[in-house]
Amino acid sequence: MKEKVAVIGAGMIGLSMCALLTGNGIPTYLYVRGKTEEHKARYHKILEELAADCYLTDKEITICESYLFIVTSYEELKEVSVIFECAAEKLEVKQDIFTKLRENCPSLQVVASATSAISSAELAEASGMPDKVIVAHPFYPPHLIPCVEVVPNDHTSPGSLEALTKLLKILNREVVILKKDAPGFVANRLQYAMLREAVHIVEQGIAEPSDVDRILKFSFAPRYTEIGIFEHFDNCGLDLARDISEYLYPKLSDDKAVQKYINERCEQGYYGVKSGRGVYHWDQKRVEELHKRVKAPYDKYFCWNVPEKLYKE
């Protein structure tokens, strides 16, 4: 593709997006405010991990890296037409970025926000360029996980949506365009509905967290790597689903606030892997083993079009 692409933000999502783009031969500008060598090293580590899993060779790593340009000023993005905004989940932070982009990027066609929380309409209204701002919510790590929830809003122009979906399809992403904007989009609504019920089960003394996880992993979770929930219940019979729903729905959690079980752990600083303790205790060995299991289900989706030569303008 001829369009130039940029990523704003060098967090986990931003660097993973850089790996995905450069790994498919897309010249990519990564905007950061500083520490360019540190960000370059973290990007390189992603490629090294892929090489360790036999997805890339050392030569291919060098080729991919030639497609990444780390910049520290918005002026250097003046020829960019597609931007992935992967900054902090704060509207004021994103609003400031949008202002800088309006001032410095005359060729801009679309700004795709990787937000997992802020609505597409709210971003558009805060942007000053509502026809160009759209949500493109990936899942971590986006260089491995194929699905991207694309969330237009009432202001989204057909050209912006087309430019974004064209690029995502070049990257072999599974693009799902939502029919309307909604908090949490689709995946997080499903995921947090399950979390709410899982916490409720533990608080009610029905099962321990480890037992909830084992039941999930060794019952229906593997099924949903091959079929969807509506496919499953069509297979079971909607009449059966109706009968069970009538009995079960009144007994499920309908909590409207974060439950005590979660709040107490956060108040103690038990945030999970990053603090060494959450629901479970996490030492380095257990963290490394977890990360391997996190990636494993997505191995079959890896399908980069790795460039054959170093990038030359």
PDB file of C-alpha atoms in Angstrom:
ATOM      1  CA  MET A   1       0.000   0.000   0.000  1.00  0.00           C
ATOM      2  CA  LYS A   2       1.149   3.545  -0.746  1.00  0.00           C
ATOM      3  CA  GLU A   3      -0.342   5.226   2.325  1.00  0.00           C
ATOM      4  CA  LYS A   4       1.995   5.982   5.225  1.00  0.00           C
ATOM      5  CA  VAL A   5       0.989   4.664   8.633  1.00  0.00           C
ATOM      6  CA  ALA A   6       1.806   5.808  12.156  1.00  0.00           C
ATOM      7  CA  VAL A   7       1.270   4.573  15.690  1.00  0.00           C
ATOM      8  CA  ILE A   8       0.876   6.984  18.609  1.00  0.00           C
ATOM      9  CA  GLY A   9       1.940   5.494  21.937  1.00  0.00           C
ATOM     10  CA  ALA A  10       4.602   2.950  22.841  1.00  0.00           C
ATOM     11  CA  GLY A  11       2.733   0.902  25.414  1.00  0.00           C
ATOM     12  CA  MET A  12       2.023  -2.809  25.019  1.00  0.00           C
ATOM     13  CA  ILE A  13      -0.667  -2.282  22.375  1.00  0.00           C
ATOM     14  CA  GLY A  14       1.283   0.361  20.431  1.00  0.00           C
ATOM     15  CA  LEU A  15       4.473  -1.677  20.154  1.00  0.00           C
ATOM     16  CA  SER A  16       2.530  -4.810  19.281  1.00  0.00           C
ATOM     17  CA  MET A  17       0.775  -2.868  16.503  1.00  0.00           C
ATOM     18  CA  CYS A  18       4.192  -1.732  15.241  1.00  0.00           C
ATOM     19  CA  ALA A  19       5.308  -5.356  15.095  1.00  0.00           C
ATOM     20  CA  LEU A  20       2.173  -6.324  13.163  1.00  0.00           C
ATOM     21  CA  LEU A  21       2.535  -3.477  10.668  1.00  0.00           C
ATOM     22  CA  THR A  22       6.259  -3.789  10.008  1.00  0.00           C
ATOM     23  CA  GLY A  23       6.011  -7.573   9.950  1.00  0.00           C
ATOM     24  CA  ASN A  24       3.665  -7.192   6.992  1.00  0.00           C
ATOM     25  CA  GLY A  25       5.896  -4.760   5.132  1.00  0.00           C
ATOM     26  CA  ILE A  26       4.099  -1.533   6.107  1.00  0.00           C
ATOM     27  CA  PRO A  27       6.489   1.402   6.717  1.00  0.00           C
ATOM     28  CA  THR A  28       5.489   2.580  10.178  1.00  0.00           C
ATOM     29  CA  TYR A  29       6.210   5.747  12.131  1.00  0.00           C
ATOM     30  CA  LEU A  30       6.054   5.345  15.903  1.00  0.00           C
ATOM     31  CA  TYR A  31       5.580   8.635  17.769  1.00  0.00           C
ATOM     32  CA  VAL A  32       7.032   8.729  21.288  1.00  0.00           C
ATOM     33  CA  ARG A  33       7.897  11.582  23.622  1.00  0.00           C
ATOM     34  CA  GLY A  34      11.367  10.236  24.414  1.00  0.00           C
ATOM     35  CA  LYS A  35      13.396   7.143  25.383  1.00  0.00           C
ATOM     36  CA  THR A  36      13.587   6.081  21.754  1.00  0.00           C
ATOM     37  CA  GLU A  37      16.230   3.401  22.365  1.00  0.00           C
ATOM     38  CA  GLU A  38      14.183   1.866  25.179  1.00  0.00           C
ATOM     39  CA  HIS A  39      11.095   1.649  22.966  1.00  0.00           C
ATOM     40  CA  LYS A  40      13.155   0.243  20.095  1.00  0.00           C
ATOM     41  CA  ALA A  41      14.506  -2.458  22.418  1.00  0.00           C
ATOM     42  CA  ARG A  42      10.999  -3.419  23.567  1.00  0.00           C
ATOM     43  CA  TYR A  43       9.818  -3.618  19.953  1.00  0.00           C
ATOM     44  CA  HIS A  44      12.860  -5.776  19.134  1.00  0.00           C
ATOM     45  CA  LYS A  45      11.999  -8.095  22.035  1.00  0.00           C
ATOM     46  CA  ILE A  46       8.586  -8.816  20.485  1.00  0.00           C
ATOM     47  CA  LEU A  47      10.297  -9.924  17.275  1.00  0.00           C
ATOM     48  CA  GLU A  48      12.846 -11.964  19.218  1.00  0.00           C
ATOM     49  CA  GLU A  49      10.047 -13.831  20.989  1.00  0.00           C
ATOM     50  CA  LEU A  50       8.503 -14.651  17.617  1.00  0.00           C
ATOM     51  CA  ALA A  51      11.889 -15.919  16.427  1.00  0.00           C
ATOM     52  CA  ALA A  52      12.151 -18.090  19.526  1.00  0.00           C
ATOM     53  CA  ASP A  53       8.814 -19.620  18.511  1.00  0.00           C
ATOM     54  CA  CYS A  54      10.198 -20.183  14.986  1.00  0.00           C
ATOM     55  CA  TYR A  55       7.931 -17.605  13.325  1.00  0.00           C
ATOM     56  CA  LEU A  56      10.793 -15.333  12.202  1.00  0.00           C
ATOM     57  CA  THR A  57      14.446 -15.734  11.280  1.00  0.00           C
ATOM     58  CA  ASP A  58      17.187 -13.353  12.408  1.00  0.00           C
ATOM     59  CA  LYS A  59      17.331 -12.001   8.857  1.00  0.00           C
ATOM     60  CA  GLU A  60      13.579 -11.337   8.861  1.00  0.00           C
ATOM     61  CA  ILE A  61      13.876  -9.497  12.180  1.00  0.00           C
ATOM     62  CA  THR A  62      16.430  -7.161  10.593  1.00  0.00           C
ATOM     63  CA  ILE A  63      14.139  -6.629   7.602  1.00  0.00           C
ATOM     64  CA  CYS A  64      11.106  -5.898   9.806  1.00  0.00           C
ATOM     65  CA  GLU A  65      13.094  -3.412  11.866  1.00  0.00           C
ATOM     66  CA  SER A  66      14.020  -1.469   8.717  1.00  0.00           C
ATOM     67  CA  TYR A  67      10.310  -0.640   8.306  1.00  0.00           C
ATOM     68  CA  LEU A  68      10.055   1.112  11.704  1.00  0.00           C
ATOM     69  CA  PHE A  69      10.849   4.803  12.151  1.00  0.00           C
ATOM     70  CA  ILE A  70      10.679   6.194  15.686  1.00  0.00           C
ATOM     71  CA  VAL A  71       9.937   9.928  15.780  1.00  0.00           C
ATOM     72  CA  THR A  72       9.579  12.450  18.587  1.00  0.00           C
ATOM     73  CA  SER A  73       7.709  15.287  16.874  1.00  0.00           C
ATOM     74  CA  TYR A  74       4.308  15.470  15.218  1.00  0.00           C
ATOM     75  CA  GLU A  75       5.854  17.436  12.349  1.00  0.00           C
ATOM     76  CA  GLU A  76       7.515  14.195  11.252  1.00  0.00           C
ATOM     77  CA  LEU A  77       4.052  12.685  10.675  1.00  0.00           C
ATOM     78  CA  LYS A  78       2.982  15.258   8.071  1.00  0.00           C
ATOM     79  CA  GLU A  79       2.754  12.691   5.233  1.00  0.00           C
ATOM     80  CA  VAL A  80       0.953  10.034   7.265  1.00  0.00           C
ATOM     81  CA  SER A  81      -2.598   9.138   6.205  1.00  0.00           C
ATOM     82  CA  VAL A  82      -3.574   6.340   8.642  1.00  0.00           C
ATOM     83  CA  ILE A  83      -2.859   6.581  12.369  1.00  0.00           C
ATOM     84  CA  PHE A  84      -3.430   4.072  15.166  1.00  0.00           C
ATOM     85  CA  GLU A  85      -3.879   5.980  18.423  1.00  0.00           C
ATOM     86  CA  CYS A  86      -2.777   3.736  21.305  1.00  0.00           C
ATOM     87  CA  ALA A  87      -2.354   6.288  24.099  1.00  0.00           C
ATOM     88  CA  ALA A  88      -3.614   6.192  27.699  1.00  0.00           C
ATOM     89  CA  GLU A  89      -7.336   5.603  28.322  1.00  0.00           C
ATOM     90  CA  LYS A  90      -7.996   9.237  29.223  1.00  0.00           C
ATOM     91  CA  LEU A  91     -10.150  11.395  26.981  1.00  0.00           C
ATOM     92  CA  GLU A  92      -8.093  14.540  27.655  1.00  0.00           C
ATOM     93  CA  VAL A  93      -4.897  12.745  26.575  1.00  0.00           C
ATOM     94  CA  LYS A  94      -6.487  11.593  23.337  1.00  0.00           C
ATOM     95  CA  GLN A  95      -8.007  15.023  22.752  1.00  0.00           C
ATOM     96  CA  ASP A  96      -4.563  16.621  22.944  1.00  0.00           C
ATOM     97  CA  ILE A  97      -3.238  14.073  20.438  1.00  0.00           C
ATOM     98  CA  PHE A  98      -6.115  14.804  18.051  1.00  0.00           C
ATOM     99  CA  THR A  99      -5.309  18.517  18.220  1.00  0.00           C
ATOM    100  CA  LYS A 100      -1.653  17.877  17.348  1.00  0.00           C
ATOM    101  CA  LEU A 101      -2.657  15.637  14.462  1.00  0.00           C
ATOM    102  CA  ARG A 102      -5.046  18.238  13.028  1.00  0.00           C
ATOM    103  CA  GLU A 103      -2.271  20.814  13.137  1.00  0.00           C
ATOM    104  CA  ASN A 104       0.450  18.655  11.583  1.00  0.00           C
ATOM    105  CA  CYS A 105      -1.061  15.949   9.368  1.00  0.00           C
ATOM    106  CA  PRO A 106      -2.725  17.431   6.246  1.00  0.00           C
ATOM    107  CA  SER A 107      -2.868  14.021   4.501  1.00  0.00           C
ATOM    108  CA  LEU A 108      -4.728  12.325   7.347  1.00  0.00           C
ATOM    109  CA  GLN A 109      -7.549  10.014   6.267  1.00  0.00           C
ATOM    110  CA  VAL A 110      -8.363   8.148   9.464  1.00  0.00           C
ATOM    111  CA  VAL A 111      -7.394   8.033  13.143  1.00  0.00           C
ATOM    112  CA  ALA A 112      -8.151   4.599  14.584  1.00  0.00           C
ATOM    113  CA  SER A 113      -8.282   4.582  18.366  1.00  0.00           C
ATOM    114  CA  ALA A 114      -7.355   1.337  20.108  1.00  0.00           C
ATOM    115  CA  THR A 115      -9.455   2.270  23.140  1.00  0.00           C
ATOM    116  CA  SER A 116     -11.234  -0.549  24.926  1.00  0.00           C
ATOM    117  CA  ALA A 117     -13.431   1.752  27.000  1.00  0.00           C
ATOM    118  CA  ILE A 118     -14.196   5.175  25.484  1.00  0.00           C
ATOM    119  CA  SER A 119     -17.096   5.306  23.043  1.00  0.00           C
ATOM    120  CA  SER A 120     -16.554   6.075  19.387  1.00  0.00           C
ATOM    121  CA  ALA A 121     -19.055   8.951  19.549  1.00  0.00           C
ATOM    122  CA  GLU A 122     -17.309  10.532  22.537  1.00  0.00           C
ATOM    123  CA  LEU A 123     -13.931  10.365  20.800  1.00  0.00           C
ATOM    124  CA  ALA A 124     -15.371  11.851  17.612  1.00  0.00           C
ATOM    125  CA  GLU A 125     -16.947  14.751  19.470  1.00  0.00           C
ATOM    126  CA  ALA A 126     -13.669  15.526  21.277  1.00  0.00           C
ATOM    127  CA  SER A 127     -11.489  15.247  18.183  1.00  0.00           C
ATOM    128  CA  GLY A 128     -12.312  18.286  16.111  1.00  0.00           C
ATOM    129  CA  MET A 129     -12.309  15.966  13.071  1.00  0.00           C
ATOM    130  CA  PRO A 130     -15.272  13.670  13.800  1.00  0.00           C
ATOM    131  CA  ASP A 131     -15.439  12.256  10.271  1.00  0.00           C
ATOM    132  CA  LYS A 132     -11.926  10.774  10.595  1.00  0.00           C
ATOM    133  CA  VAL A 133     -11.934   9.328  14.139  1.00  0.00           C
ATOM    134  CA  ILE A 134     -13.091   5.752  14.629  1.00  0.00           C
ATOM    135  CA  VAL A 135     -12.532   2.985  17.169  1.00  0.00           C
ATOM    136  CA  ALA A 136     -10.456  -0.021  16.111  1.00  0.00           C
ATOM    137  CA  HIS A 137     -10.278  -2.132  19.262  1.00  0.00           C
ATOM    138  CA  PRO A 138      -7.655  -4.903  19.017  1.00  0.00           C
ATOM    139  CA  PHE A 139      -6.919  -7.575  21.615  1.00  0.00           C
ATOM    140  CA  TYR A 140      -3.572  -7.963  23.291  1.00  0.00           C
ATOM    141  CA  PRO A 141      -1.251  -8.876  21.716  1.00  0.00           C
ATOM    142  CA  PRO A 142      -2.621  -7.573  18.392  1.00  0.00           C
ATOM    143  CA  HIS A 143       0.354  -8.947  16.457  1.00  0.00           C
ATOM    144  CA  LEU A 144      -0.983 -12.439  17.308  1.00  0.00           C
ATOM    145  CA  ILE A 145      -4.726 -12.091  17.975  1.00  0.00           C
ATOM    146  CA  PRO A 146      -6.600 -11.511  14.709  1.00  0.00           C
ATOM    147  CA  CYS A 147      -9.890  -9.910  15.790  1.00  0.00           C
ATOM    148  CA  VAL A 148     -10.406  -6.134  15.621  1.00  0.00           C
ATOM    149  CA  GLU A 149     -13.703  -4.571  16.664  1.00  0.00           C
ATOM    150  CA  VAL A 150     -14.292  -1.570  14.398  1.00  0.00           C
ATOM    151  CA  VAL A 151     -16.823   0.880  15.835  1.00  0.00           C
ATOM    152  CA  PRO A 152     -18.035   3.680  13.559  1.00  0.00           C
ATOM    153  CA  ASN A 153     -20.142   6.573  14.835  1.00  0.00           C
ATOM    154  CA  ASP A 154     -22.711   8.919  13.312  1.00  0.00           C
ATOM    155  CA  HIS A 155     -19.950  11.174  11.957  1.00  0.00           C
ATOM    156  CA  THR A 156     -17.700   8.512  10.417  1.00  0.00           C
ATOM    157  CA  SER A 157     -17.119   9.109   6.718  1.00  0.00           C
ATOM    158  CA  PRO A 158     -17.291   6.161   4.301  1.00  0.00           C
ATOM    159  CA  GLY A 159     -13.776   7.021   3.124  1.00  0.00           C
ATOM    160  CA  SER A 160     -12.312   6.781   6.625  1.00  0.00           C
ATOM    161  CA  LEU A 161     -13.997   3.439   7.274  1.00  0.00           C
ATOM    162  CA  GLU A 162     -12.824   2.113   3.912  1.00  0.00           C
ATOM    163  CA  ALA A 163      -9.196   3.219   4.489  1.00  0.00           C
ATOM    164  CA  LEU A 164      -9.122   1.523   7.884  1.00  0.00           C
ATOM    165  CA  THR A 165     -10.750  -1.754   6.844  1.00  0.00           C
ATOM    166  CA  LYS A 166      -8.536  -1.943   3.746  1.00  0.00           C
ATOM    167  CA  LEU A 167      -5.393  -1.740   5.885  1.00  0.00           C
ATOM    168  CA  LEU A 168      -6.662  -4.203   8.495  1.00  0.00           C
ATOM    169  CA  LYS A 169      -7.479  -6.734   5.780  1.00  0.00           C
ATOM    170  CA  ILE A 170      -3.987  -6.313   4.289  1.00  0.00           C
ATOM    171  CA  LEU A 171      -2.794  -7.263   7.788  1.00  0.00           C
ATOM    172  CA  ASN A 172      -5.029 -10.366   7.676  1.00  0.00           C
ATOM    173  CA  ARG A 173      -7.128  -9.194  10.623  1.00  0.00           C
ATOM    174  CA  GLU A 174     -10.606 -10.530  11.339  1.00  0.00           C
ATOM    175  CA  VAL A 175     -12.465  -7.216  11.005  1.00  0.00           C
ATOM    176  CA  VAL A 176     -15.852  -7.001  12.750  1.00  0.00           C
ATOM    177  CA  ILE A 177     -17.740  -3.755  12.094  1.00  0.00           C
ATOM    178  CA  LEU A 178     -20.267  -3.133  14.860  1.00  0.00           C
ATOM    179  CA  LYS A 179     -23.742  -1.930  13.918  1.00  0.00           C
ATOM    180  CA  LYS A 180     -23.790   0.663  16.706  1.00  0.00           C
ATOM    181  CA  ASP A 181     -21.607   2.168  19.416  1.00  0.00           C
ATOM    182  CA  ALA A 182     -21.931   0.673  22.916  1.00  0.00           C
ATOM    183  CA  PRO A 183     -19.829   0.803  26.122  1.00  0.00           C
ATOM    184  CA  GLY A 184     -17.400  -2.121  26.134  1.00  0.00           C
ATOM    185  CA  PHE A 185     -18.282  -2.875  22.488  1.00  0.00           C
ATOM    186  CA  VAL A 186     -18.915  -6.664  22.236  1.00  0.00           C
ATOM    187  CA  ALA A 187     -15.975  -8.685  23.565  1.00  0.00           C
ATOM    188  CA  ASN A 188     -15.588  -6.846  26.865  1.00  0.00           C
ATOM    189  CA  ARG A 189     -19.323  -6.934  27.501  1.00  0.00           C
ATOM    190  CA  LEU A 190     -19.170 -10.725  27.214  1.00  0.00           C
ATOM    191  CA  GLN A 191     -15.931 -11.021  29.183  1.00  0.00           C
ATOM    192  CA  TYR A 192     -17.032  -8.818  32.080  1.00  0.00           C
ATOM    193  CA  ALA A 193     -20.432 -10.462  32.292  1.00  0.00           C
ATOM    194  CA  MET A 194     -18.544 -13.723  32.869  1.00  0.00           C
ATOM    195  CA  LEU A 195     -16.192 -12.067  35.374  1.00  0.00           C
ATOM    196  CA  ARG A 196     -19.141 -10.706  37.364  1.00  0.00           C
ATOM    197  CA  GLU A 197     -20.703 -14.150  37.641  1.00  0.00           C
ATOM    198  CA  ALA A 198     -17.339 -15.804  38.439  1.00  0.00           C
ATOM    199  CA  VAL A 199     -16.748 -13.378  41.330  1.00  0.00           C
ATOM    200  CA  HIS A 200     -20.328 -13.911  42.508  1.00  0.00           C
ATOM    201  CA  ILE A 201     -19.763 -17.679  42.580  1.00  0.00           C
ATOM    202  CA  VAL A 202     -16.644 -17.223  44.743  1.00  0.00           C
ATOM    203  CA  GLU A 203     -18.320 -14.711  47.087  1.00  0.00           C
ATOM    204  CA  GLN A 204     -21.284 -17.047  47.545  1.00  0.00           C
ATOM    205  CA  GLY A 205     -18.905 -19.854  48.588  1.00  0.00           C
ATOM    206  CA  ILE A 206     -19.916 -22.083  45.693  1.00  0.00           C
ATOM    207  CA  ALA A 207     -16.348 -22.702  44.488  1.00  0.00           C
ATOM    208  CA  GLU A 208     -12.757 -21.490  44.895  1.00  0.00           C
ATOM    209  CA  PRO A 209     -11.222 -19.299  42.152  1.00  0.00           C
ATOM    210  CA  SER A 210      -8.936 -22.151  41.072  1.00  0.00           C
ATOM    211  CA  ASP A 211     -11.961 -24.453  40.728  1.00  0.00           C
ATOM    212  CA  VAL A 212     -13.844 -21.844  38.668  1.00  0.00           C
ATOM    213  CA  ASP A 213     -10.813 -21.606  36.365  1.00  0.00           C
ATOM    214  CA  ARG A 214     -10.494 -25.388  36.053  1.00  0.00           C
ATOM    215  CA  ILE A 215     -14.173 -25.768  35.230  1.00  0.00           C
ATOM    216  CA  LEU A 216     -13.854 -23.054  32.581  1.00  0.00           C
ATOM    217  CA  LYS A 217     -10.700 -24.515  30.995  1.00  0.00           C
ATOM    218  CA  PHE A 218     -11.883 -28.126  30.971  1.00  0.00           C
ATOM    219  CA  SER A 219     -15.542 -27.691  30.029  1.00  0.00           C
ATOM    220  CA  PHE A 220     -16.907 -25.161  27.570  1.00  0.00           C
ATOM    221  CA  ALA A 221     -13.969 -22.777  26.966  1.00  0.00           C
ATOM    222  CA  PRO A 222     -12.187 -25.012  24.396  1.00  0.00           C
ATOM    223  CA  ARG A 223     -15.457 -25.319  22.469  1.00  0.00           C
ATOM    224  CA  TYR A 224     -15.551 -21.580  21.885  1.00  0.00           C
ATOM    225  CA  THR A 225     -12.218 -21.642  20.054  1.00  0.00           C
ATOM    226  CA  GLU A 226     -14.014 -23.414  17.199  1.00  0.00           C
ATOM    227  CA  ILE A 227     -17.681 -22.366  17.369  1.00  0.00           C
ATOM    228  CA  GLY A 228     -19.590 -19.302  18.549  1.00  0.00           C
ATOM    229  CA  ILE A 229     -22.128 -19.040  21.359  1.00  0.00           C
ATOM    230  CA  PHE A 230     -25.101 -18.733  19.006  1.00  0.00           C
ATOM    231  CA  GLU A 231     -23.865 -21.716  17.001  1.00  0.00           C
ATOM    232  CA  HIS A 232     -23.615 -23.684  20.251  1.00  0.00           C
ATOM    233  CA  PHE A 233     -27.141 -22.932  21.415  1.00  0.00           C
ATOM    234  CA  ASP A 234     -28.572 -23.570  17.976  1.00  0.00           C
ATOM    235  CA  ASN A 235     -26.877 -26.960  18.217  1.00  0.00           C
ATOM    236  CA  CYS A 236     -28.315 -27.587  21.699  1.00  0.00           C
ATOM    237  CA  GLY A 237     -31.759 -26.278  20.832  1.00  0.00           C
ATOM    238  CA  LEU A 238     -33.200 -22.857  21.606  1.00  0.00           C
ATOM    239  CA  ASP A 239     -36.132 -24.468  23.381  1.00  0.00           C
ATOM    240  CA  LEU A 240     -33.716 -26.032  25.874  1.00  0.00           C
ATOM    241  CA  ALA A 241     -31.863 -22.706  26.216  1.00  0.00           C
ATOM    242  CA  ARG A 242     -35.195 -20.971  26.903  1.00  0.00           C
ATOM    243  CA  ASP A 243     -36.164 -23.439  29.627  1.00  0.00           C
ATOM    244  CA  ILE A 244     -32.787 -23.207  31.392  1.00  0.00           C
ATOM    245  CA  SER A 245     -32.769 -19.410  31.061  1.00  0.00           C
ATOM    246  CA  GLU A 246     -36.195 -19.133  32.720  1.00  0.00           C
ATOM    247  CA  TYR A 247     -34.917 -21.136  35.684  1.00  0.00           C
ATOM    248  CA  LEU A 248     -31.368 -19.741  35.908  1.00  0.00           C
ATOM    249  CA  TYR A 249     -31.520 -16.028  35.025  1.00  0.00           C
ATOM    250  CA  PRO A 250     -33.173 -14.964  38.308  1.00  0.00           C
ATOM    251  CA  LYS A 251     -30.382 -16.684  40.246  1.00  0.00           C
ATOM    252  CA  LEU A 252     -27.442 -15.051  38.408  1.00  0.00           C
ATOM    253  CA  SER A 253     -25.590 -11.970  39.622  1.00  0.00           C
ATOM    254  CA  ASP A 254     -26.984  -8.597  38.624  1.00  0.00           C
ATOM    255  CA  ASP A 255     -24.491  -6.522  40.641  1.00  0.00           C
ATOM    256  CA  LYS A 256     -24.203  -2.947  39.381  1.00  0.00           C
ATOM    257  CA  ALA A 257     -21.006  -2.109  41.298  1.00  0.00           C
ATOM    258  CA  VAL A 258     -17.548  -3.674  41.540  1.00  0.00           C
ATOM    259  CA  GLN A 259     -17.795  -6.509  44.049  1.00  0.00           C
ATOM    260  CA  LYS A 260     -16.122  -6.617  47.460  1.00  0.00           C
ATOM    261  CA  TYR A 261     -13.876  -9.504  46.399  1.00  0.00           C
ATOM    262  CA  ILE A 262     -12.188  -7.323  43.744  1.00  0.00           C
ATOM    263  CA  ASN A 263     -12.164  -4.098  45.755  1.00  0.00           C
ATOM    264  CA  GLU A 264     -10.502  -5.667  48.797  1.00  0.00           C
ATOM    265  CA  ARG A 265      -7.625  -7.019  46.738  1.00  0.00           C
ATOM    266  CA  CYS A 266      -7.084  -3.696  44.983  1.00  0.00           C
ATOM    267  CA  GLU A 267      -7.072  -1.861  48.321  1.00  0.00           C
ATOM    268  CA  GLN A 268      -4.287  -4.189  49.495  1.00  0.00           C
ATOM    269  CA  GLY A 269      -2.264  -3.590  46.333  1.00  0.00           C
ATOM    270  CA  TYR A 270      -2.934  -7.105  45.025  1.00  0.00           C
ATOM    271  CA  TYR A 271      -3.297  -6.204  41.338  1.00  0.00           C
ATOM    272  CA  GLY A 272      -2.249  -9.511  39.814  1.00  0.00           C
ATOM    273  CA  VAL A 273       0.849 -10.366  37.795  1.00  0.00           C
ATOM    274  CA  LYS A 274       2.276  -6.826  37.899  1.00  0.00           C
ATOM    275  CA  SER A 275       2.320  -6.777  41.716  1.00  0.00           C
ATOM    276  CA  GLY A 276       3.153 -10.450  42.251  1.00  0.00           C
ATOM    277  CA  ARG A 277      -0.205 -11.208  43.777  1.00  0.00           C
ATOM    278  CA  GLY A 278      -3.875 -10.913  42.813  1.00  0.00           C
ATOM    279  CA  VAL A 279      -6.278 -13.804  43.056  1.00  0.00           C
ATOM    280  CA  TYR A 280      -3.142 -15.984  42.823  1.00  0.00           C
ATOM    281  CA  HIS A 281       0.505 -15.552  43.826  1.00  0.00           C
ATOM    282  CA  TRP A 282       2.812 -14.875  40.857  1.00  0.00           C
ATOM    283  CA  ASP A 283       6.546 -15.568  40.848  1.00  0.00           C
ATOM    284  CA  GLN A 284       8.692 -15.156  37.721  1.00  0.00           C
ATOM    285  CA  LYS A 285       8.484 -18.815  36.732  1.00  0.00           C
ATOM    286  CA  ARG A 286       4.709 -18.863  36.982  1.00  0.00           C
ATOM    287  CA  VAL A 287       4.420 -15.599  35.024  1.00  0.00           C
ATOM    288  CA  GLU A 288       6.562 -16.963  32.179  1.00  0.00           C
ATOM    289  CA  GLU A 289       4.480 -20.132  32.057  1.00  0.00           C
ATOM    290  CA  LEU A 290       1.266 -18.064  32.016  1.00  0.00           C
ATOM    291  CA  HIS A 291       2.483 -15.935  29.099  1.00  0.00           C
ATOM    292  CA  LYS A 292       3.223 -19.060  27.065  1.00  0.00           C
ATOM    293  CA  ARG A 293      -0.294 -20.339  27.670  1.00  0.00           C
ATOM    294  CA  VAL A 294      -1.795 -16.942  26.816  1.00  0.00           C
ATOM    295  CA  LYS A 295      -0.187 -17.037  23.356  1.00  0.00           C
ATOM    296  CA  ALA A 296      -0.657 -20.717  22.581  1.00  0.00           C
ATOM    297  CA  PRO A 297      -4.291 -20.664  21.316  1.00  0.00           C
ATOM    298  CA  TYR A 298      -3.405 -18.034  18.715  1.00  0.00           C
ATOM    299  CA  ASP A 299      -0.494 -19.862  17.094  1.00  0.00           C
ATOM    300  CA  LYS A 300      -2.702 -21.106  14.275  1.00  0.00           C
ATOM    301  CA  TYR A 301      -3.679 -17.541  13.318  1.00  0.00           C
ATOM    302  CA  PHE A 302      -0.144 -16.280  12.696  1.00  0.00           C
ATOM    303  CA  CYS A 303      -0.023 -15.265   9.025  1.00  0.00           C
ATOM    304  CA  TRP A 304       2.311 -12.341   8.391  1.00  0.00           C
ATOM    305  CA  ASN A 305       3.421 -11.384   4.895  1.00  0.00           C
ATOM    306  CA  VAL A 306       7.002 -10.769   5.983  1.00  0.00           C
ATOM    307  CA  PRO A 307       8.896  -8.539   3.507  1.00  0.00           C
ATOM    308  CA  GLU A 308      11.816 -10.106   1.677  1.00  0.00           C
ATOM    309  CA  LYS A 309      14.095  -7.077   1.519  1.00  0.00           C
ATOM    310  CA  LEU A 310      15.148  -4.146   3.679  1.00  0.00           C
ATOM    311  CA  TYR A 311      12.931  -1.094   3.336  1.00  0.00           C
ATOM    312  CA  LYS A 312      14.082   1.593   0.925  1.00  0.00           C
ATOM    313  CA  GLU A 313      12.092   4.748   0.179  1.00  0.00           C
TER     314      GLU A 313
END
